[in-house]
């Protein structure tokens, strides 16, 4: 059973919206483009790995894109698979170059020949997540279920090299398509009669899970007033749609203004006034703005605060 599905990451949505609303000569574009490329590659790698998890999903409990808070610290896990015997953490790596795990020096290297780079060791990172998840389960009075970690390499063309203990790396690191069979092999090792209520543990995690988010305007040092106003065409990214038709590509989207309100709530803050949307979408009619806000399915008006606020689902 898949309890939590994977959605497009909020930081990626924010970077894509921000990219379209900055002047063409903005100094922020190179960094934003790199962030979009990195986040997109990671997201696609996670979706690729998800395809192979359809095999165990009928027997086990699966949560994707898990974000929890333990001891006032936020931590993320790409995928959690819970069975009657154990819990499995799956961390996805979407690196296309050759990978080298050096167990002698405890190093993780990408590339080959003269073009090699060192990165944070994914196994060390996964072990830290395991410890944080164990603490979280203890804090929420959950059973001391065994936890195993896997590093899923999403690109089939990526070559995995090992210097040192091959078996140590092979037990944890593999290509995405092998993950279900790894889990099944681990399951065969459990002969104890003690079984865990995997669906119950999954629902406890689900209730506390949230979407990982970043305040990218603050991170990039950008003020809301620096964003170019207008209704954005989500087909070609042109700003300045009129009567829901893009003058650049002729794309027709009657929900473009609603998407623009969502974009403001995503980029700037989770509440908005009529005047702010009037300026952000560059609409000259107060009546049109009022009608759009009333029509928005995920907004409600707060008379006390005199603003429109996002409905908490």
PDB file of C-alpha atoms in Angstrom:
ATOM      1  CA  UNK A   1       0.000   0.000   0.000  1.00  0.00           C
ATOM      2  CA  UNK A   2       1.356   3.397  -0.982  1.00  0.00           C
ATOM      3  CA  UNK A   3       0.331   5.750   1.840  1.00  0.00           C
ATOM      4  CA  UNK A   4       2.161   8.832   0.602  1.00  0.00           C
ATOM      5  CA  UNK A   5       2.755   9.610  -3.062  1.00  0.00           C
ATOM      6  CA  UNK A   6       5.563  11.666  -4.524  1.00  0.00           C
ATOM      7  CA  UNK A   7       4.806  15.159  -5.779  1.00  0.00           C
ATOM      8  CA  UNK A   8       7.008  17.646  -7.542  1.00  0.00           C
ATOM      9  CA  UNK A   9       9.253  19.148  -4.799  1.00  0.00           C
ATOM     10  CA  UNK A  10       8.202  22.597  -3.576  1.00  0.00           C
ATOM     11  CA  UNK A  11      11.732  24.076  -3.926  1.00  0.00           C
ATOM     12  CA  UNK A  12      11.791  22.981  -7.597  1.00  0.00           C
ATOM     13  CA  UNK A  13       8.370  24.558  -8.216  1.00  0.00           C
ATOM     14  CA  UNK A  14       9.597  27.750  -6.554  1.00  0.00           C
ATOM     15  CA  UNK A  15      12.811  27.943  -8.569  1.00  0.00           C
ATOM     16  CA  UNK A  16      10.921  27.453 -11.840  1.00  0.00           C
ATOM     17  CA  UNK A  17       8.445  30.216 -10.922  1.00  0.00           C
ATOM     18  CA  UNK A  18      11.242  32.516  -9.753  1.00  0.00           C
ATOM     19  CA  UNK A  19      13.250  31.988 -12.932  1.00  0.00           C
ATOM     20  CA  UNK A  20      10.334  33.249 -15.030  1.00  0.00           C
ATOM     21  CA  UNK A  21       9.828  36.369 -12.887  1.00  0.00           C
ATOM     22  CA  UNK A  22      13.360  37.744 -12.837  1.00  0.00           C
ATOM     23  CA  UNK A  23      14.761  40.159 -15.437  1.00  0.00           C
ATOM     24  CA  UNK A  24      16.757  38.439 -18.183  1.00  0.00           C
ATOM     25  CA  UNK A  25      19.968  40.138 -17.004  1.00  0.00           C
ATOM     26  CA  UNK A  26      19.545  39.186 -13.329  1.00  0.00           C
ATOM     27  CA  UNK A  27      22.715  37.978 -11.629  1.00  0.00           C
ATOM     28  CA  UNK A  28      20.660  35.248  -9.928  1.00  0.00           C
ATOM     29  CA  UNK A  29      19.908  33.295 -13.125  1.00  0.00           C
ATOM     30  CA  UNK A  30      23.065  31.086 -13.295  1.00  0.00           C
ATOM     31  CA  UNK A  31      22.625  29.790  -9.743  1.00  0.00           C
ATOM     32  CA  UNK A  32      18.870  29.301 -10.171  1.00  0.00           C
ATOM     33  CA  UNK A  33      19.434  27.356 -13.412  1.00  0.00           C
ATOM     34  CA  UNK A  34      21.900  25.053 -11.623  1.00  0.00           C
ATOM     35  CA  UNK A  35      19.415  24.533  -8.769  1.00  0.00           C
ATOM     36  CA  UNK A  36      16.649  23.664 -11.251  1.00  0.00           C
ATOM     37  CA  UNK A  37      18.909  21.248 -13.131  1.00  0.00           C
ATOM     38  CA  UNK A  38      20.032  19.540  -9.905  1.00  0.00           C
ATOM     39  CA  UNK A  39      16.523  19.322  -8.418  1.00  0.00           C
ATOM     40  CA  UNK A  40      14.999  18.087 -11.695  1.00  0.00           C
ATOM     41  CA  UNK A  41      17.606  15.362 -12.051  1.00  0.00           C
ATOM     42  CA  UNK A  42      16.993  14.243  -8.470  1.00  0.00           C
ATOM     43  CA  UNK A  43      13.207  14.250  -8.905  1.00  0.00           C
ATOM     44  CA  UNK A  44      13.393  12.256 -12.142  1.00  0.00           C
ATOM     45  CA  UNK A  45      15.699   9.743 -10.463  1.00  0.00           C
ATOM     46  CA  UNK A  46      13.220   9.306  -7.624  1.00  0.00           C
ATOM     47  CA  UNK A  47      10.342   8.788 -10.080  1.00  0.00           C
ATOM     48  CA  UNK A  48      12.445   6.231 -11.957  1.00  0.00           C
ATOM     49  CA  UNK A  49      13.084   4.330  -8.716  1.00  0.00           C
ATOM     50  CA  UNK A  50       9.383   4.513  -7.791  1.00  0.00           C
ATOM     51  CA  UNK A  51       8.517   2.433 -10.870  1.00  0.00           C
ATOM     52  CA  UNK A  52      10.276  -0.593  -9.391  1.00  0.00           C
ATOM     53  CA  UNK A  53       8.572  -0.256  -6.021  1.00  0.00           C
ATOM     54  CA  UNK A  54       5.243  -1.341  -7.497  1.00  0.00           C
ATOM     55  CA  UNK A  55       6.327  -4.940  -6.832  1.00  0.00           C
ATOM     56  CA  UNK A  56       6.477  -4.732  -3.000  1.00  0.00           C
ATOM     57  CA  UNK A  57       3.709  -2.098  -2.704  1.00  0.00           C
ATOM     58  CA  UNK A  58       0.982  -4.764  -2.703  1.00  0.00           C
ATOM     59  CA  UNK A  59       2.434  -6.490   0.376  1.00  0.00           C
ATOM     60  CA  UNK A  60       4.118  -3.696   2.305  1.00  0.00           C
ATOM     61  CA  UNK A  61       3.522  -0.056   3.327  1.00  0.00           C
ATOM     62  CA  UNK A  62       5.334   2.650   1.356  1.00  0.00           C
ATOM     63  CA  UNK A  63       5.766   6.375   2.021  1.00  0.00           C
ATOM     64  CA  UNK A  64       7.543   8.598  -0.504  1.00  0.00           C
ATOM     65  CA  UNK A  65       9.206  11.967   0.031  1.00  0.00           C
ATOM     66  CA  UNK A  66       9.106  11.793   3.828  1.00  0.00           C
ATOM     67  CA  UNK A  67       9.923  14.924   5.829  1.00  0.00           C
ATOM     68  CA  UNK A  68       9.819  14.773   9.633  1.00  0.00           C
ATOM     69  CA  UNK A  69      10.967  16.808  12.630  1.00  0.00           C
ATOM     70  CA  UNK A  70      12.924  15.263  15.500  1.00  0.00           C
ATOM     71  CA  UNK A  71      14.475  17.238  18.331  1.00  0.00           C
ATOM     72  CA  UNK A  72      13.590  20.476  16.445  1.00  0.00           C
ATOM     73  CA  UNK A  73      15.571  19.310  13.400  1.00  0.00           C
ATOM     74  CA  UNK A  74      14.000  18.576  10.010  1.00  0.00           C
ATOM     75  CA  UNK A  75      15.185  15.530   8.087  1.00  0.00           C
ATOM     76  CA  UNK A  76      14.195  14.025   4.749  1.00  0.00           C
ATOM     77  CA  UNK A  77      14.027  10.469   3.465  1.00  0.00           C
ATOM     78  CA  UNK A  78      13.364   9.733  -0.209  1.00  0.00           C
ATOM     79  CA  UNK A  79      11.360   6.548   0.408  1.00  0.00           C
ATOM     80  CA  UNK A  80      10.384   4.375   3.373  1.00  0.00           C
ATOM     81  CA  UNK A  81       9.195   0.779   2.930  1.00  0.00           C
ATOM     82  CA  UNK A  82       7.713  -0.903   6.024  1.00  0.00           C
ATOM     83  CA  UNK A  83       7.141  -4.651   6.230  1.00  0.00           C
ATOM     84  CA  UNK A  84       5.935  -6.924   9.056  1.00  0.00           C
ATOM     85  CA  UNK A  85       9.629  -7.563   9.832  1.00  0.00           C
ATOM     86  CA  UNK A  86      11.576  -4.352   9.239  1.00  0.00           C
ATOM     87  CA  UNK A  87      11.685  -0.807   7.909  1.00  0.00           C
ATOM     88  CA  UNK A  88      13.793   0.067   4.851  1.00  0.00           C
ATOM     89  CA  UNK A  89      15.197   3.520   4.070  1.00  0.00           C
ATOM     90  CA  UNK A  90      15.812   4.066   0.354  1.00  0.00           C
ATOM     91  CA  UNK A  91      17.942   7.039  -0.667  1.00  0.00           C
ATOM     92  CA  UNK A  92      18.150   7.763  -4.399  1.00  0.00           C
ATOM     93  CA  UNK A  93      21.281   9.093  -6.096  1.00  0.00           C
ATOM     94  CA  UNK A  94      20.899  10.479  -9.612  1.00  0.00           C
ATOM     95  CA  UNK A  95      24.551  10.842 -10.606  1.00  0.00           C
ATOM     96  CA  UNK A  96      25.380   9.963 -14.214  1.00  0.00           C
ATOM     97  CA  UNK A  97      29.170   9.718 -13.927  1.00  0.00           C
ATOM     98  CA  UNK A  98      31.039   6.675 -12.635  1.00  0.00           C
ATOM     99  CA  UNK A  99      30.867   6.206  -8.875  1.00  0.00           C
ATOM    100  CA  UNK A 100      33.649   4.913  -6.641  1.00  0.00           C
ATOM    101  CA  UNK A 101      33.167   3.795  -3.026  1.00  0.00           C
ATOM    102  CA  UNK A 102      36.482   3.591  -1.170  1.00  0.00           C
ATOM    103  CA  UNK A 103      35.982   1.632   2.053  1.00  0.00           C
ATOM    104  CA  UNK A 104      39.649   1.981   3.034  1.00  0.00           C
ATOM    105  CA  UNK A 105      39.515   5.782   3.216  1.00  0.00           C
ATOM    106  CA  UNK A 106      35.727   6.004   3.627  1.00  0.00           C
ATOM    107  CA  UNK A 107      35.444   8.212   0.538  1.00  0.00           C
ATOM    108  CA  UNK A 108      32.830   8.645  -2.179  1.00  0.00           C
ATOM    109  CA  UNK A 109      34.179   9.773  -5.567  1.00  0.00           C
ATOM    110  CA  UNK A 110      32.408  10.594  -8.832  1.00  0.00           C
ATOM    111  CA  UNK A 111      33.952  10.714 -12.288  1.00  0.00           C
ATOM    112  CA  UNK A 112      37.035   9.033 -13.664  1.00  0.00           C
ATOM    113  CA  UNK A 113      40.594   9.817 -14.759  1.00  0.00           C
ATOM    114  CA  UNK A 114      41.523  13.460 -14.312  1.00  0.00           C
ATOM    115  CA  UNK A 115      37.904  14.527 -13.767  1.00  0.00           C
ATOM    116  CA  UNK A 116      37.092  13.244 -10.306  1.00  0.00           C
ATOM    117  CA  UNK A 117      35.198  14.950  -7.479  1.00  0.00           C
ATOM    118  CA  UNK A 118      34.573  14.060  -3.848  1.00  0.00           C
ATOM    119  CA  UNK A 119      31.054  14.192  -2.424  1.00  0.00           C
ATOM    120  CA  UNK A 120      29.405  13.621   0.925  1.00  0.00           C
ATOM    121  CA  UNK A 121      29.314   9.876   1.478  1.00  0.00           C
ATOM    122  CA  UNK A 122      25.747   8.649   0.763  1.00  0.00           C
ATOM    123  CA  UNK A 123      26.034   5.696   3.154  1.00  0.00           C
ATOM    124  CA  UNK A 124      27.109   8.012   5.981  1.00  0.00           C
ATOM    125  CA  UNK A 125      24.173  10.290   5.168  1.00  0.00           C
ATOM    126  CA  UNK A 126      21.742   7.350   5.172  1.00  0.00           C
ATOM    127  CA  UNK A 127      23.112   6.126   8.513  1.00  0.00           C
ATOM    128  CA  UNK A 128      22.451   9.581   9.973  1.00  0.00           C
ATOM    129  CA  UNK A 129      18.878   9.440   8.659  1.00  0.00           C
ATOM    130  CA  UNK A 130      18.476   5.990  10.189  1.00  0.00           C
ATOM    131  CA  UNK A 131      19.527   7.338  13.596  1.00  0.00           C
ATOM    132  CA  UNK A 132      17.159  10.314  13.306  1.00  0.00           C
ATOM    133  CA  UNK A 133      14.278   8.042  12.293  1.00  0.00           C
ATOM    134  CA  UNK A 134      14.989   5.703  15.217  1.00  0.00           C
ATOM    135  CA  UNK A 135      14.848   8.698  17.559  1.00  0.00           C
ATOM    136  CA  UNK A 136      11.612   9.889  15.930  1.00  0.00           C
ATOM    137  CA  UNK A 137       9.956   6.488  16.330  1.00  0.00           C
ATOM    138  CA  UNK A 138      11.031   6.389  19.991  1.00  0.00           C
ATOM    139  CA  UNK A 139       9.656   9.914  20.585  1.00  0.00           C
ATOM    140  CA  UNK A 140       6.297   8.824  19.161  1.00  0.00           C
ATOM    141  CA  UNK A 141       6.082   5.572  21.150  1.00  0.00           C
ATOM    142  CA  UNK A 142       6.540   3.324  18.135  1.00  0.00           C
ATOM    143  CA  UNK A 143       8.066  -0.169  18.305  1.00  0.00           C
ATOM    144  CA  UNK A 144      11.818  -0.642  17.983  1.00  0.00           C
ATOM    145  CA  UNK A 145      11.540  -2.065  14.476  1.00  0.00           C
ATOM    146  CA  UNK A 146      14.789  -3.063  12.686  1.00  0.00           C
ATOM    147  CA  UNK A 147      15.873  -0.451  10.125  1.00  0.00           C
ATOM    148  CA  UNK A 148      17.956  -1.144   7.011  1.00  0.00           C
ATOM    149  CA  UNK A 149      19.334   1.348   4.489  1.00  0.00           C
ATOM    150  CA  UNK A 150      19.721   1.146   0.706  1.00  0.00           C
ATOM    151  CA  UNK A 151      21.347   3.553  -1.740  1.00  0.00           C
ATOM    152  CA  UNK A 152      19.530   3.339  -5.093  1.00  0.00           C
ATOM    153  CA  UNK A 153      21.520   4.472  -8.146  1.00  0.00           C
ATOM    154  CA  UNK A 154      18.805   5.635 -10.555  1.00  0.00           C
ATOM    155  CA  UNK A 155      20.699   5.706 -13.870  1.00  0.00           C
ATOM    156  CA  UNK A 156      21.226   2.168 -15.260  1.00  0.00           C
ATOM    157  CA  UNK A 157      24.281   3.394 -17.183  1.00  0.00           C
ATOM    158  CA  UNK A 158      26.104   4.503 -14.016  1.00  0.00           C
ATOM    159  CA  UNK A 159      29.063   2.233 -13.236  1.00  0.00           C
ATOM    160  CA  UNK A 160      29.615   1.470  -9.547  1.00  0.00           C
ATOM    161  CA  UNK A 161      33.244   0.855  -8.556  1.00  0.00           C
ATOM    162  CA  UNK A 162      34.524  -0.292  -5.172  1.00  0.00           C
ATOM    163  CA  UNK A 163      37.954   0.058  -3.610  1.00  0.00           C
ATOM    164  CA  UNK A 164      38.242  -2.230  -0.598  1.00  0.00           C
ATOM    165  CA  UNK A 165      35.352  -4.244   0.844  1.00  0.00           C
ATOM    166  CA  UNK A 166      33.086  -5.060  -2.111  1.00  0.00           C
ATOM    167  CA  UNK A 167      30.558  -7.026  -0.052  1.00  0.00           C
ATOM    168  CA  UNK A 168      30.068  -4.141   2.393  1.00  0.00           C
ATOM    169  CA  UNK A 169      29.087  -1.803  -0.449  1.00  0.00           C
ATOM    170  CA  UNK A 170      27.086  -4.422  -2.387  1.00  0.00           C
ATOM    171  CA  UNK A 171      24.860  -5.024   0.636  1.00  0.00           C
ATOM    172  CA  UNK A 172      23.752  -1.362   0.608  1.00  0.00           C
ATOM    173  CA  UNK A 173      24.354   0.140  -2.847  1.00  0.00           C
ATOM    174  CA  UNK A 174      22.645  -1.061  -6.024  1.00  0.00           C
ATOM    175  CA  UNK A 175      20.807   0.150  -9.102  1.00  0.00           C
ATOM    176  CA  UNK A 176      17.153   1.055  -8.594  1.00  0.00           C
ATOM    177  CA  UNK A 177      15.731  -1.990 -10.367  1.00  0.00           C
ATOM    178  CA  UNK A 178      17.400  -4.279  -7.815  1.00  0.00           C
ATOM    179  CA  UNK A 179      15.858  -2.660  -4.726  1.00  0.00           C
ATOM    180  CA  UNK A 180      12.683  -4.835  -4.543  1.00  0.00           C
ATOM    181  CA  UNK A 181      14.761  -8.023  -4.732  1.00  0.00           C
ATOM    182  CA  UNK A 182      17.116  -6.699  -2.046  1.00  0.00           C
ATOM    183  CA  UNK A 183      14.136  -6.164   0.253  1.00  0.00           C
ATOM    184  CA  UNK A 184      12.756  -9.633  -0.493  1.00  0.00           C
ATOM    185  CA  UNK A 185      16.148 -11.212   0.290  1.00  0.00           C
ATOM    186  CA  UNK A 186      16.293  -9.400   3.619  1.00  0.00           C
ATOM    187  CA  UNK A 187      12.752 -10.515   4.410  1.00  0.00           C
ATOM    188  CA  UNK A 188      13.743 -14.162   3.957  1.00  0.00           C
ATOM    189  CA  UNK A 189      16.271 -13.777   6.780  1.00  0.00           C
ATOM    190  CA  UNK A 190      13.572 -13.030   9.353  1.00  0.00           C
ATOM    191  CA  UNK A 191      12.379 -16.234  10.960  1.00  0.00           C
ATOM    192  CA  UNK A 192      11.128 -14.760  14.261  1.00  0.00           C
ATOM    193  CA  UNK A 193       7.445 -14.880  15.100  1.00  0.00           C
ATOM    194  CA  UNK A 194       7.474 -11.224  16.127  1.00  0.00           C
ATOM    195  CA  UNK A 195       5.643  -9.218  13.497  1.00  0.00           C
ATOM    196  CA  UNK A 196       5.135  -5.452  13.317  1.00  0.00           C
ATOM    197  CA  UNK A 197       1.938  -3.671  12.293  1.00  0.00           C
ATOM    198  CA  UNK A 198       3.479  -1.996   9.274  1.00  0.00           C
ATOM    199  CA  UNK A 199       0.308  -0.143   8.231  1.00  0.00           C
ATOM    200  CA  UNK A 200      -0.134   1.301  11.731  1.00  0.00           C
ATOM    201  CA  UNK A 201       3.473   2.549  11.814  1.00  0.00           C
ATOM    202  CA  UNK A 202       2.971   3.978   8.322  1.00  0.00           C
ATOM    203  CA  UNK A 203      -0.121   5.944   9.347  1.00  0.00           C
ATOM    204  CA  UNK A 204       1.712   7.392  12.374  1.00  0.00           C
ATOM    205  CA  UNK A 205       4.482   8.591  10.038  1.00  0.00           C
ATOM    206  CA  UNK A 206       1.937   9.923   7.527  1.00  0.00           C
ATOM    207  CA  UNK A 207       0.125  12.044  10.126  1.00  0.00           C
ATOM    208  CA  UNK A 208       3.365  13.788  11.110  1.00  0.00           C
ATOM    209  CA  UNK A 209       4.848  14.023   7.631  1.00  0.00           C
ATOM    210  CA  UNK A 210       5.081  17.376   5.849  1.00  0.00           C
ATOM    211  CA  UNK A 211       6.326  18.695   2.531  1.00  0.00           C
ATOM    212  CA  UNK A 212       9.953  19.815   2.582  1.00  0.00           C
ATOM    213  CA  UNK A 213      10.181  23.510   1.800  1.00  0.00           C
ATOM    214  CA  UNK A 214      12.725  26.318   1.503  1.00  0.00           C
ATOM    215  CA  UNK A 215      12.353  30.101   1.586  1.00  0.00           C
ATOM    216  CA  UNK A 216      14.232  30.622  -1.658  1.00  0.00           C
ATOM    217  CA  UNK A 217      13.599  34.390  -1.877  1.00  0.00           C
ATOM    218  CA  UNK A 218      15.446  34.876   1.415  1.00  0.00           C
ATOM    219  CA  UNK A 219      18.040  32.301   0.392  1.00  0.00           C
ATOM    220  CA  UNK A 220      18.725  34.191  -2.855  1.00  0.00           C
ATOM    221  CA  UNK A 221      18.447  37.644  -1.285  1.00  0.00           C
ATOM    222  CA  UNK A 222      15.504  38.623  -3.503  1.00  0.00           C
ATOM    223  CA  UNK A 223      12.669  40.919  -2.391  1.00  0.00           C
ATOM    224  CA  UNK A 224       9.087  40.310  -3.595  1.00  0.00           C
ATOM    225  CA  UNK A 225       9.142  43.761  -5.209  1.00  0.00           C
ATOM    226  CA  UNK A 226      11.905  42.578  -7.566  1.00  0.00           C
ATOM    227  CA  UNK A 227       9.614  39.998  -9.197  1.00  0.00           C
ATOM    228  CA  UNK A 228       8.217  40.944 -12.613  1.00  0.00           C
ATOM    229  CA  UNK A 229       4.391  41.200 -12.401  1.00  0.00           C
ATOM    230  CA  UNK A 230       1.932  39.625 -14.809  1.00  0.00           C
ATOM    231  CA  UNK A 231      -0.007  36.439 -15.487  1.00  0.00           C
ATOM    232  CA  UNK A 232       2.478  33.738 -16.534  1.00  0.00           C
ATOM    233  CA  UNK A 233       1.911  31.387 -19.433  1.00  0.00           C
ATOM    234  CA  UNK A 234       2.813  27.918 -18.171  1.00  0.00           C
ATOM    235  CA  UNK A 235       3.346  26.784 -21.749  1.00  0.00           C
ATOM    236  CA  UNK A 236       6.124  29.187 -22.788  1.00  0.00           C
ATOM    237  CA  UNK A 237       6.784  31.157 -19.521  1.00  0.00           C
ATOM    238  CA  UNK A 238       5.798  34.491 -21.107  1.00  0.00           C
ATOM    239  CA  UNK A 239       4.557  37.075 -18.593  1.00  0.00           C
ATOM    240  CA  UNK A 240       1.549  39.116 -19.642  1.00  0.00           C
ATOM    241  CA  UNK A 241      -1.335  36.859 -20.647  1.00  0.00           C
ATOM    242  CA  UNK A 242      -4.464  38.814 -21.611  1.00  0.00           C
ATOM    243  CA  UNK A 243      -7.938  37.337 -21.296  1.00  0.00           C
ATOM    244  CA  UNK A 244      -6.311  33.979 -20.573  1.00  0.00           C
ATOM    245  CA  UNK A 245      -4.564  33.887 -23.973  1.00  0.00           C
ATOM    246  CA  UNK A 246      -0.780  34.127 -24.280  1.00  0.00           C
ATOM    247  CA  UNK A 247       0.207  36.779 -26.858  1.00  0.00           C
ATOM    248  CA  UNK A 248       3.516  34.991 -27.388  1.00  0.00           C
ATOM    249  CA  UNK A 249       2.437  31.402 -28.156  1.00  0.00           C
ATOM    250  CA  UNK A 250      -1.372  31.776 -28.352  1.00  0.00           C
ATOM    251  CA  UNK A 251      -1.825  29.160 -25.624  1.00  0.00           C
ATOM    252  CA  UNK A 252      -5.260  29.359 -23.974  1.00  0.00           C
ATOM    253  CA  UNK A 253      -5.439  28.708 -20.233  1.00  0.00           C
ATOM    254  CA  UNK A 254      -8.483  29.878 -18.302  1.00  0.00           C
ATOM    255  CA  UNK A 255      -6.817  28.761 -15.047  1.00  0.00           C
ATOM    256  CA  UNK A 256      -3.692  30.874 -15.617  1.00  0.00           C
ATOM    257  CA  UNK A 257      -4.708  33.564 -13.111  1.00  0.00           C
ATOM    258  CA  UNK A 258      -5.569  30.972 -10.450  1.00  0.00           C
ATOM    259  CA  UNK A 259      -2.138  29.410 -11.055  1.00  0.00           C
ATOM    260  CA  UNK A 260      -0.662  32.896 -10.625  1.00  0.00           C
ATOM    261  CA  UNK A 261      -2.281  33.220  -7.195  1.00  0.00           C
ATOM    262  CA  UNK A 262      -0.890  29.794  -6.271  1.00  0.00           C
ATOM    263  CA  UNK A 263       2.518  30.981  -7.432  1.00  0.00           C
ATOM    264  CA  UNK A 264       2.349  34.016  -5.137  1.00  0.00           C
ATOM    265  CA  UNK A 265       1.344  31.829  -2.188  1.00  0.00           C
ATOM    266  CA  UNK A 266       4.229  29.497  -3.027  1.00  0.00           C
ATOM    267  CA  UNK A 267       6.942  32.117  -3.542  1.00  0.00           C
ATOM    268  CA  UNK A 268       6.050  34.946  -1.185  1.00  0.00           C
ATOM    269  CA  UNK A 269       3.803  33.944   1.734  1.00  0.00           C
ATOM    270  CA  UNK A 270       0.785  31.701   2.503  1.00  0.00           C
ATOM    271  CA  UNK A 271      -1.728  34.561   2.602  1.00  0.00           C
ATOM    272  CA  UNK A 272      -2.569  37.454   0.308  1.00  0.00           C
ATOM    273  CA  UNK A 273      -4.653  40.606  -0.001  1.00  0.00           C
ATOM    274  CA  UNK A 274      -6.652  41.819  -2.999  1.00  0.00           C
ATOM    275  CA  UNK A 275      -4.170  44.637  -3.601  1.00  0.00           C
ATOM    276  CA  UNK A 276      -1.178  42.308  -3.581  1.00  0.00           C
ATOM    277  CA  UNK A 277      -2.714  40.065  -6.243  1.00  0.00           C
ATOM    278  CA  UNK A 278      -3.796  43.134  -8.219  1.00  0.00           C
ATOM    279  CA  UNK A 279      -0.140  44.200  -8.386  1.00  0.00           C
ATOM    280  CA  UNK A 280       1.424  40.736  -8.709  1.00  0.00           C
ATOM    281  CA  UNK A 281      -0.733  39.653 -11.650  1.00  0.00           C
ATOM    282  CA  UNK A 282      -0.845  43.178 -13.094  1.00  0.00           C
ATOM    283  CA  UNK A 283      -4.653  43.176 -13.331  1.00  0.00           C
ATOM    284  CA  UNK A 284      -6.336  46.594 -13.580  1.00  0.00           C
ATOM    285  CA  UNK A 285      -9.766  45.519 -12.302  1.00  0.00           C
ATOM    286  CA  UNK A 286     -10.442  45.157  -8.571  1.00  0.00           C
ATOM    287  CA  UNK A 287     -13.655  43.323  -9.424  1.00  0.00           C
ATOM    288  CA  UNK A 288     -11.741  40.722 -11.468  1.00  0.00           C
ATOM    289  CA  UNK A 289      -9.252  40.157  -8.619  1.00  0.00           C
ATOM    290  CA  UNK A 290     -12.057  39.801  -6.067  1.00  0.00           C
ATOM    291  CA  UNK A 291     -13.828  37.296  -8.291  1.00  0.00           C
ATOM    292  CA  UNK A 292     -10.636  35.269  -8.785  1.00  0.00           C
ATOM    293  CA  UNK A 293      -9.906  35.091  -5.061  1.00  0.00           C
ATOM    294  CA  UNK A 294     -13.489  34.032  -4.265  1.00  0.00           C
ATOM    295  CA  UNK A 295     -13.272  31.401  -6.985  1.00  0.00           C
ATOM    296  CA  UNK A 296      -9.981  29.963  -5.695  1.00  0.00           C
ATOM    297  CA  UNK A 297     -10.715  26.465  -4.279  1.00  0.00           C
ATOM    298  CA  UNK A 298      -7.982  26.550  -1.623  1.00  0.00           C
ATOM    299  CA  UNK A 299      -8.468  30.025  -0.145  1.00  0.00           C
ATOM    300  CA  UNK A 300     -10.738  31.371   2.552  1.00  0.00           C
ATOM    301  CA  UNK A 301     -11.237  34.953   3.674  1.00  0.00           C
ATOM    302  CA  UNK A 302     -10.324  35.965   7.216  1.00  0.00           C
ATOM    303  CA  UNK A 303     -12.504  38.899   8.282  1.00  0.00           C
ATOM    304  CA  UNK A 304     -10.397  39.453  11.385  1.00  0.00           C
ATOM    305  CA  UNK A 305      -7.131  39.710   9.455  1.00  0.00           C
ATOM    306  CA  UNK A 306      -8.727  41.115   6.271  1.00  0.00           C
ATOM    307  CA  UNK A 307      -6.833  38.782   3.998  1.00  0.00           C
ATOM    308  CA  UNK A 308      -7.155  35.556   2.025  1.00  0.00           C
ATOM    309  CA  UNK A 309      -5.485  32.544   3.646  1.00  0.00           C
ATOM    310  CA  UNK A 310      -4.630  29.132   2.338  1.00  0.00           C
ATOM    311  CA  UNK A 311      -6.896  26.372   3.635  1.00  0.00           C
ATOM    312  CA  UNK A 312      -4.916  23.851   5.654  1.00  0.00           C
ATOM    313  CA  UNK A 313      -5.715  20.359   4.366  1.00  0.00           C
TER     314      UNK A 313
END
